[in-house]
């Protein structure tokens, strides 16, 4: 995947409107382009992965990083992480999980499952600065 613009595009997934607005504000302040959705289902749809047979469909707008809440109704952020990592087209997109629960087993499960980071909520500006490292790693892989 090549980065087509100077701005990185982040897909933010959270069922809480307050948390979604906070992460959107923090990301935009750091000059990221942001798309927000309120469920894993909408994230999968945006990414072109909602097909039950697991076929990938390319989305119109390239996503450079996904940041998702862990605990959401229906499917969790961990479920989204697994689907991303199972996708041939999307597996290299860095995924960051965030949660208000500081449970070591949950954190380890996410990191072992391929998450780049696990942020505790509320997400801080210092957390957002850590994202750049993962985005730059991905960008250098593409070149």
mmCIF file with all atom_site columns, C-alpha atoms in Angstrom:
data_model
loop_
_atom_site.group_PDB
_atom_site.id
_atom_site.type_symbol
_atom_site.label_atom_id
_atom_site.label_alt_id
_atom_site.label_comp_id
_atom_site.label_asym_id
_atom_site.label_entity_id
_atom_site.label_seq_id
_atom_site.pdbx_PDB_ins_code
_atom_site.Cartn_x
_atom_site.Cartn_y
_atom_site.Cartn_z
_atom_site.occupancy
_atom_site.B_iso_or_equiv
_atom_site.pdbx_formal_charge
_atom_site.auth_seq_id
_atom_site.auth_comp_id
_atom_site.auth_asym_id
_atom_site.auth_atom_id
_atom_site.pdbx_PDB_model_num
ATOM 1   C CA . UNK A 1 1   ? 0.000   0.000   0.000  1.00 0.00 ? 1   UNK A CA 1
ATOM 2   C CA . UNK A 1 2   ? 1.387   3.377   -0.936 1.00 0.00 ? 2   UNK A CA 1
ATOM 3   C CA . UNK A 1 3   ? 0.551   6.584   0.869  1.00 0.00 ? 3   UNK A CA 1
ATOM 4   C CA . UNK A 1 4   ? -1.090  8.859   -1.705 1.00 0.00 ? 4   UNK A CA 1
ATOM 5   C CA . UNK A 1 5   ? -1.145  12.083  0.293  1.00 0.00 ? 5   UNK A CA 1
ATOM 6   C CA . UNK A 1 6   ? 1.026   13.798  2.851  1.00 0.00 ? 6   UNK A CA 1
ATOM 7   C CA . UNK A 1 7   ? -1.654  13.152  5.458  1.00 0.00 ? 7   UNK A CA 1
ATOM 8   C CA . UNK A 1 8   ? -2.075  9.774   7.111  1.00 0.00 ? 8   UNK A CA 1
ATOM 9   C CA . UNK A 1 9   ? -5.629  8.416   7.187  1.00 0.00 ? 9   UNK A CA 1
ATOM 10  C CA . UNK A 1 10  ? -6.784  6.859   10.462 1.00 0.00 ? 10  UNK A CA 1
ATOM 11  C CA . UNK A 1 11  ? -9.989  4.847   10.913 1.00 0.00 ? 11  UNK A CA 1
ATOM 12  C CA . UNK A 1 12  ? -11.259 5.346   14.487 1.00 0.00 ? 12  UNK A CA 1
ATOM 13  C CA . UNK A 1 13  ? -13.817 2.844   15.826 1.00 0.00 ? 13  UNK A CA 1
ATOM 14  C CA . UNK A 1 14  ? -15.681 3.442   19.090 1.00 0.00 ? 14  UNK A CA 1
ATOM 15  C CA . UNK A 1 15  ? -19.311 3.021   20.126 1.00 0.00 ? 15  UNK A CA 1
ATOM 16  C CA . UNK A 1 16  ? -19.076 5.954   22.564 1.00 0.00 ? 16  UNK A CA 1
ATOM 17  C CA . UNK A 1 17  ? -19.696 9.295   20.846 1.00 0.00 ? 17  UNK A CA 1
ATOM 18  C CA . UNK A 1 18  ? -17.681 11.112  23.536 1.00 0.00 ? 18  UNK A CA 1
ATOM 19  C CA . UNK A 1 19  ? -14.636 8.865   23.045 1.00 0.00 ? 19  UNK A CA 1
ATOM 20  C CA . UNK A 1 20  ? -15.035 9.027   19.261 1.00 0.00 ? 20  UNK A CA 1
ATOM 21  C CA . UNK A 1 21  ? -15.085 12.838  19.300 1.00 0.00 ? 21  UNK A CA 1
ATOM 22  C CA . UNK A 1 22  ? -12.075 12.950  21.650 1.00 0.00 ? 22  UNK A CA 1
ATOM 23  C CA . UNK A 1 23  ? -9.944  10.644  19.493 1.00 0.00 ? 23  UNK A CA 1
ATOM 24  C CA . UNK A 1 24  ? -11.054 12.480  16.348 1.00 0.00 ? 24  UNK A CA 1
ATOM 25  C CA . UNK A 1 25  ? -10.055 15.835  17.867 1.00 0.00 ? 25  UNK A CA 1
ATOM 26  C CA . UNK A 1 26  ? -6.670  14.494  19.053 1.00 0.00 ? 26  UNK A CA 1
ATOM 27  C CA . UNK A 1 27  ? -5.929  12.943  15.660 1.00 0.00 ? 27  UNK A CA 1
ATOM 28  C CA . UNK A 1 28  ? -6.981  16.014  13.672 1.00 0.00 ? 28  UNK A CA 1
ATOM 29  C CA . UNK A 1 29  ? -4.897  18.244  15.962 1.00 0.00 ? 29  UNK A CA 1
ATOM 30  C CA . UNK A 1 30  ? -1.933  16.053  14.984 1.00 0.00 ? 30  UNK A CA 1
ATOM 31  C CA . UNK A 1 31  ? -2.805  16.573  11.283 1.00 0.00 ? 31  UNK A CA 1
ATOM 32  C CA . UNK A 1 32  ? -4.250  13.139  10.604 1.00 0.00 ? 32  UNK A CA 1
ATOM 33  C CA . UNK A 1 33  ? -7.174  12.616  8.260  1.00 0.00 ? 33  UNK A CA 1
ATOM 34  C CA . UNK A 1 34  ? -9.820  10.793  10.311 1.00 0.00 ? 34  UNK A CA 1
ATOM 35  C CA . UNK A 1 35  ? -12.840 8.645   9.524  1.00 0.00 ? 35  UNK A CA 1
ATOM 36  C CA . UNK A 1 36  ? -14.922 7.638   12.544 1.00 0.00 ? 36  UNK A CA 1
ATOM 37  C CA . UNK A 1 37  ? -17.440 4.811   12.814 1.00 0.00 ? 37  UNK A CA 1
ATOM 38  C CA . UNK A 1 38  ? -19.435 3.576   15.808 1.00 0.00 ? 38  UNK A CA 1
ATOM 39  C CA . UNK A 1 39  ? -19.149 -0.207  15.403 1.00 0.00 ? 39  UNK A CA 1
ATOM 40  C CA . UNK A 1 40  ? -16.927 -3.014  14.183 1.00 0.00 ? 40  UNK A CA 1
ATOM 41  C CA . UNK A 1 41  ? -19.589 -3.826  11.570 1.00 0.00 ? 41  UNK A CA 1
ATOM 42  C CA . UNK A 1 42  ? -19.329 -0.316  10.091 1.00 0.00 ? 42  UNK A CA 1
ATOM 43  C CA . UNK A 1 43  ? -15.525 -0.527  10.180 1.00 0.00 ? 43  UNK A CA 1
ATOM 44  C CA . UNK A 1 44  ? -15.630 -3.829  8.279  1.00 0.00 ? 44  UNK A CA 1
ATOM 45  C CA . UNK A 1 45  ? -18.031 -2.286  5.785  1.00 0.00 ? 45  UNK A CA 1
ATOM 46  C CA . UNK A 1 46  ? -15.769 0.743   5.318  1.00 0.00 ? 46  UNK A CA 1
ATOM 47  C CA . UNK A 1 47  ? -12.777 -1.553  4.803  1.00 0.00 ? 47  UNK A CA 1
ATOM 48  C CA . UNK A 1 48  ? -14.700 -3.781  2.387  1.00 0.00 ? 48  UNK A CA 1
ATOM 49  C CA . UNK A 1 49  ? -14.595 -6.822  4.688  1.00 0.00 ? 49  UNK A CA 1
ATOM 50  C CA . UNK A 1 50  ? -18.242 -7.205  5.665  1.00 0.00 ? 50  UNK A CA 1
ATOM 51  C CA . UNK A 1 51  ? -18.635 -10.076 3.198  1.00 0.00 ? 51  UNK A CA 1
ATOM 52  C CA . UNK A 1 52  ? -19.293 -13.248 5.247  1.00 0.00 ? 52  UNK A CA 1
ATOM 53  C CA . UNK A 1 53  ? -17.127 -15.303 2.934  1.00 0.00 ? 53  UNK A CA 1
ATOM 54  C CA . UNK A 1 54  ? -14.100 -13.255 3.911  1.00 0.00 ? 54  UNK A CA 1
ATOM 55  C CA . UNK A 1 55  ? -13.357 -11.833 0.468  1.00 0.00 ? 55  UNK A CA 1
ATOM 56  C CA . UNK A 1 56  ? -11.678 -8.462  0.454  1.00 0.00 ? 56  UNK A CA 1
ATOM 57  C CA . UNK A 1 57  ? -13.066 -5.560  -1.513 1.00 0.00 ? 57  UNK A CA 1
ATOM 58  C CA . UNK A 1 58  ? -10.830 -2.546  -1.874 1.00 0.00 ? 58  UNK A CA 1
ATOM 59  C CA . UNK A 1 59  ? -12.129 0.593   -0.197 1.00 0.00 ? 59  UNK A CA 1
ATOM 60  C CA . UNK A 1 60  ? -11.972 3.906   -2.031 1.00 0.00 ? 60  UNK A CA 1
ATOM 61  C CA . UNK A 1 61  ? -9.882  5.666   0.596  1.00 0.00 ? 61  UNK A CA 1
ATOM 62  C CA . UNK A 1 62  ? -6.681  4.068   1.834  1.00 0.00 ? 62  UNK A CA 1
ATOM 63  C CA . UNK A 1 63  ? -6.452  3.550   5.590  1.00 0.00 ? 63  UNK A CA 1
ATOM 64  C CA . UNK A 1 64  ? -2.990  3.822   7.136  1.00 0.00 ? 64  UNK A CA 1
ATOM 65  C CA . UNK A 1 65  ? -3.911  2.916   10.726 1.00 0.00 ? 65  UNK A CA 1
ATOM 66  C CA . UNK A 1 66  ? -6.926  1.667   12.680 1.00 0.00 ? 66  UNK A CA 1
ATOM 67  C CA . UNK A 1 67  ? -7.575  2.658   16.280 1.00 0.00 ? 67  UNK A CA 1
ATOM 68  C CA . UNK A 1 68  ? -10.425 0.802   17.928 1.00 0.00 ? 68  UNK A CA 1
ATOM 69  C CA . UNK A 1 69  ? -12.130 0.467   21.279 1.00 0.00 ? 69  UNK A CA 1
ATOM 70  C CA . UNK A 1 70  ? -11.894 -3.028  22.752 1.00 0.00 ? 70  UNK A CA 1
ATOM 71  C CA . UNK A 1 71  ? -15.353 -3.348  24.285 1.00 0.00 ? 71  UNK A CA 1
ATOM 72  C CA . UNK A 1 72  ? -18.256 -2.704  21.906 1.00 0.00 ? 72  UNK A CA 1
ATOM 73  C CA . UNK A 1 73  ? -21.641 -4.367  21.364 1.00 0.00 ? 73  UNK A CA 1
ATOM 74  C CA . UNK A 1 74  ? -21.783 -7.160  18.805 1.00 0.00 ? 74  UNK A CA 1
ATOM 75  C CA . UNK A 1 75  ? -18.116 -7.535  17.940 1.00 0.00 ? 75  UNK A CA 1
ATOM 76  C CA . UNK A 1 76  ? -15.119 -6.385  19.962 1.00 0.00 ? 76  UNK A CA 1
ATOM 77  C CA . UNK A 1 77  ? -12.057 -4.485  18.869 1.00 0.00 ? 77  UNK A CA 1
ATOM 78  C CA . UNK A 1 78  ? -10.183 -7.770  19.241 1.00 0.00 ? 78  UNK A CA 1
ATOM 79  C CA . UNK A 1 79  ? -12.566 -9.328  16.674 1.00 0.00 ? 79  UNK A CA 1
ATOM 80  C CA . UNK A 1 80  ? -11.766 -6.452  14.309 1.00 0.00 ? 80  UNK A CA 1
ATOM 81  C CA . UNK A 1 81  ? -8.036  -6.955  14.897 1.00 0.00 ? 81  UNK A CA 1
ATOM 82  C CA . UNK A 1 82  ? -8.361  -10.659 14.011 1.00 0.00 ? 82  UNK A CA 1
ATOM 83  C CA . UNK A 1 83  ? -10.287 -9.900  10.807 1.00 0.00 ? 83  UNK A CA 1
ATOM 84  C CA . UNK A 1 84  ? -7.706  -7.304  9.732  1.00 0.00 ? 84  UNK A CA 1
ATOM 85  C CA . UNK A 1 85  ? -4.785  -9.661  10.390 1.00 0.00 ? 85  UNK A CA 1
ATOM 86  C CA . UNK A 1 86  ? -6.550  -12.501 8.502  1.00 0.00 ? 86  UNK A CA 1
ATOM 87  C CA . UNK A 1 87  ? -7.060  -10.289 5.432  1.00 0.00 ? 87  UNK A CA 1
ATOM 88  C CA . UNK A 1 88  ? -4.408  -10.598 2.743  1.00 0.00 ? 88  UNK A CA 1
ATOM 89  C CA . UNK A 1 89  ? -4.961  -6.982  1.620  1.00 0.00 ? 89  UNK A CA 1
ATOM 90  C CA . UNK A 1 90  ? -5.235  -5.349  5.046  1.00 0.00 ? 90  UNK A CA 1
ATOM 91  C CA . UNK A 1 91  ? -2.972  -7.386  7.348  1.00 0.00 ? 91  UNK A CA 1
ATOM 92  C CA . UNK A 1 92  ? -0.154  -4.807  7.211  1.00 0.00 ? 92  UNK A CA 1
ATOM 93  C CA . UNK A 1 93  ? -2.332  -1.951  8.487  1.00 0.00 ? 93  UNK A CA 1
ATOM 94  C CA . UNK A 1 94  ? -1.276  -1.177  12.074 1.00 0.00 ? 94  UNK A CA 1
ATOM 95  C CA . UNK A 1 95  ? -4.084  -1.660  14.603 1.00 0.00 ? 95  UNK A CA 1
ATOM 96  C CA . UNK A 1 96  ? -4.173  0.066   17.990 1.00 0.00 ? 96  UNK A CA 1
ATOM 97  C CA . UNK A 1 97  ? -6.639  -1.065  20.664 1.00 0.00 ? 97  UNK A CA 1
ATOM 98  C CA . UNK A 1 98  ? -7.917  1.236   23.398 1.00 0.00 ? 98  UNK A CA 1
ATOM 99  C CA . UNK A 1 99  ? -9.885  0.418   26.528 1.00 0.00 ? 99  UNK A CA 1
ATOM 100 C CA . UNK A 1 100 ? -10.850 1.918   29.864 1.00 0.00 ? 100 UNK A CA 1
ATOM 101 C CA . UNK A 1 101 ? -10.116 -1.455  31.507 1.00 0.00 ? 101 UNK A CA 1
ATOM 102 C CA . UNK A 1 102 ? -6.525  -2.103  32.570 1.00 0.00 ? 102 UNK A CA 1
ATOM 103 C CA . UNK A 1 103 ? -6.633  -5.911  32.443 1.00 0.00 ? 103 UNK A CA 1
ATOM 104 C CA . UNK A 1 104 ? -3.204  -7.432  31.686 1.00 0.00 ? 104 UNK A CA 1
ATOM 105 C CA . UNK A 1 105 ? -4.625  -10.617 30.102 1.00 0.00 ? 105 UNK A CA 1
ATOM 106 C CA . UNK A 1 106 ? -6.741  -8.540  27.696 1.00 0.00 ? 106 UNK A CA 1
ATOM 107 C CA . UNK A 1 107 ? -3.794  -6.279  26.850 1.00 0.00 ? 107 UNK A CA 1
ATOM 108 C CA . UNK A 1 108 ? -1.480  -9.254  26.234 1.00 0.00 ? 108 UNK A CA 1
ATOM 109 C CA . UNK A 1 109 ? -4.095  -11.014 24.109 1.00 0.00 ? 109 UNK A CA 1
ATOM 110 C CA . UNK A 1 110 ? -4.374  -7.957  21.846 1.00 0.00 ? 110 UNK A CA 1
ATOM 111 C CA . UNK A 1 111 ? -0.619  -7.426  21.560 1.00 0.00 ? 111 UNK A CA 1
ATOM 112 C CA . UNK A 1 112 ? -0.025  -11.131 20.862 1.00 0.00 ? 112 UNK A CA 1
ATOM 113 C CA . UNK A 1 113 ? -2.834  -10.982 18.281 1.00 0.00 ? 113 UNK A CA 1
ATOM 114 C CA . UNK A 1 114 ? -0.984  -8.326  16.298 1.00 0.00 ? 114 UNK A CA 1
ATOM 115 C CA . UNK A 1 115 ? -1.990  -4.987  17.841 1.00 0.00 ? 115 UNK A CA 1
ATOM 116 C CA . UNK A 1 116 ? 0.785   -2.388  17.668 1.00 0.00 ? 116 UNK A CA 1
ATOM 117 C CA . UNK A 1 117 ? -0.254  -0.664  20.892 1.00 0.00 ? 117 UNK A CA 1
ATOM 118 C CA . UNK A 1 118 ? -2.835  -0.846  23.660 1.00 0.00 ? 118 UNK A CA 1
ATOM 119 C CA . UNK A 1 119 ? -3.904  2.570   24.995 1.00 0.00 ? 119 UNK A CA 1
ATOM 120 C CA . UNK A 1 120 ? -5.817  3.120   28.208 1.00 0.00 ? 120 UNK A CA 1
ATOM 121 C CA . UNK A 1 121 ? -8.704  5.573   27.962 1.00 0.00 ? 121 UNK A CA 1
ATOM 122 C CA . UNK A 1 122 ? -8.992  8.432   28.001 1.00 0.00 ? 122 UNK A CA 1
ATOM 123 C CA . UNK A 1 123 ? -6.521  8.610   25.127 1.00 0.00 ? 123 UNK A CA 1
ATOM 124 C CA . UNK A 1 124 ? -3.985  11.406  25.589 1.00 0.00 ? 124 UNK A CA 1
ATOM 125 C CA . UNK A 1 125 ? -2.105  13.565  23.093 1.00 0.00 ? 125 UNK A CA 1
ATOM 126 C CA . UNK A 1 126 ? 1.088   11.716  24.139 1.00 0.00 ? 126 UNK A CA 1
ATOM 127 C CA . UNK A 1 127 ? -0.563  8.438   23.004 1.00 0.00 ? 127 UNK A CA 1
ATOM 128 C CA . UNK A 1 128 ? -1.403  9.931   19.613 1.00 0.00 ? 128 UNK A CA 1
ATOM 129 C CA . UNK A 1 129 ? 2.250   10.949  19.129 1.00 0.00 ? 129 UNK A CA 1
ATOM 130 C CA . UNK A 1 130 ? 3.216   7.253   19.444 1.00 0.00 ? 130 UNK A CA 1
ATOM 131 C CA . UNK A 1 131 ? 1.120   6.453   16.350 1.00 0.00 ? 131 UNK A CA 1
ATOM 132 C CA . UNK A 1 132 ? 3.544   8.240   14.026 1.00 0.00 ? 132 UNK A CA 1
ATOM 133 C CA . UNK A 1 133 ? 6.188   5.540   14.599 1.00 0.00 ? 133 UNK A CA 1
ATOM 134 C CA . UNK A 1 134 ? 3.840   2.807   13.387 1.00 0.00 ? 134 UNK A CA 1
ATOM 135 C CA . UNK A 1 135 ? 2.716   4.870   10.407 1.00 0.00 ? 135 UNK A CA 1
ATOM 136 C CA . UNK A 1 136 ? 6.286   5.604   9.363  1.00 0.00 ? 136 UNK A CA 1
ATOM 137 C CA . UNK A 1 137 ? 7.222   1.905   9.661  1.00 0.00 ? 137 UNK A CA 1
ATOM 138 C CA . UNK A 1 138 ? 4.331   1.025   7.353  1.00 0.00 ? 138 UNK A CA 1
ATOM 139 C CA . UNK A 1 139 ? 5.239   3.784   4.905  1.00 0.00 ? 139 UNK A CA 1
ATOM 140 C CA . UNK A 1 140 ? 8.891   2.636   4.678  1.00 0.00 ? 140 UNK A CA 1
ATOM 141 C CA . UNK A 1 141 ? 7.707   -0.952  4.068  1.00 0.00 ? 141 UNK A CA 1
ATOM 142 C CA . UNK A 1 142 ? 5.691   0.258   1.080  1.00 0.00 ? 142 UNK A CA 1
ATOM 143 C CA . UNK A 1 143 ? 8.604   2.008   -0.613 1.00 0.00 ? 143 UNK A CA 1
#
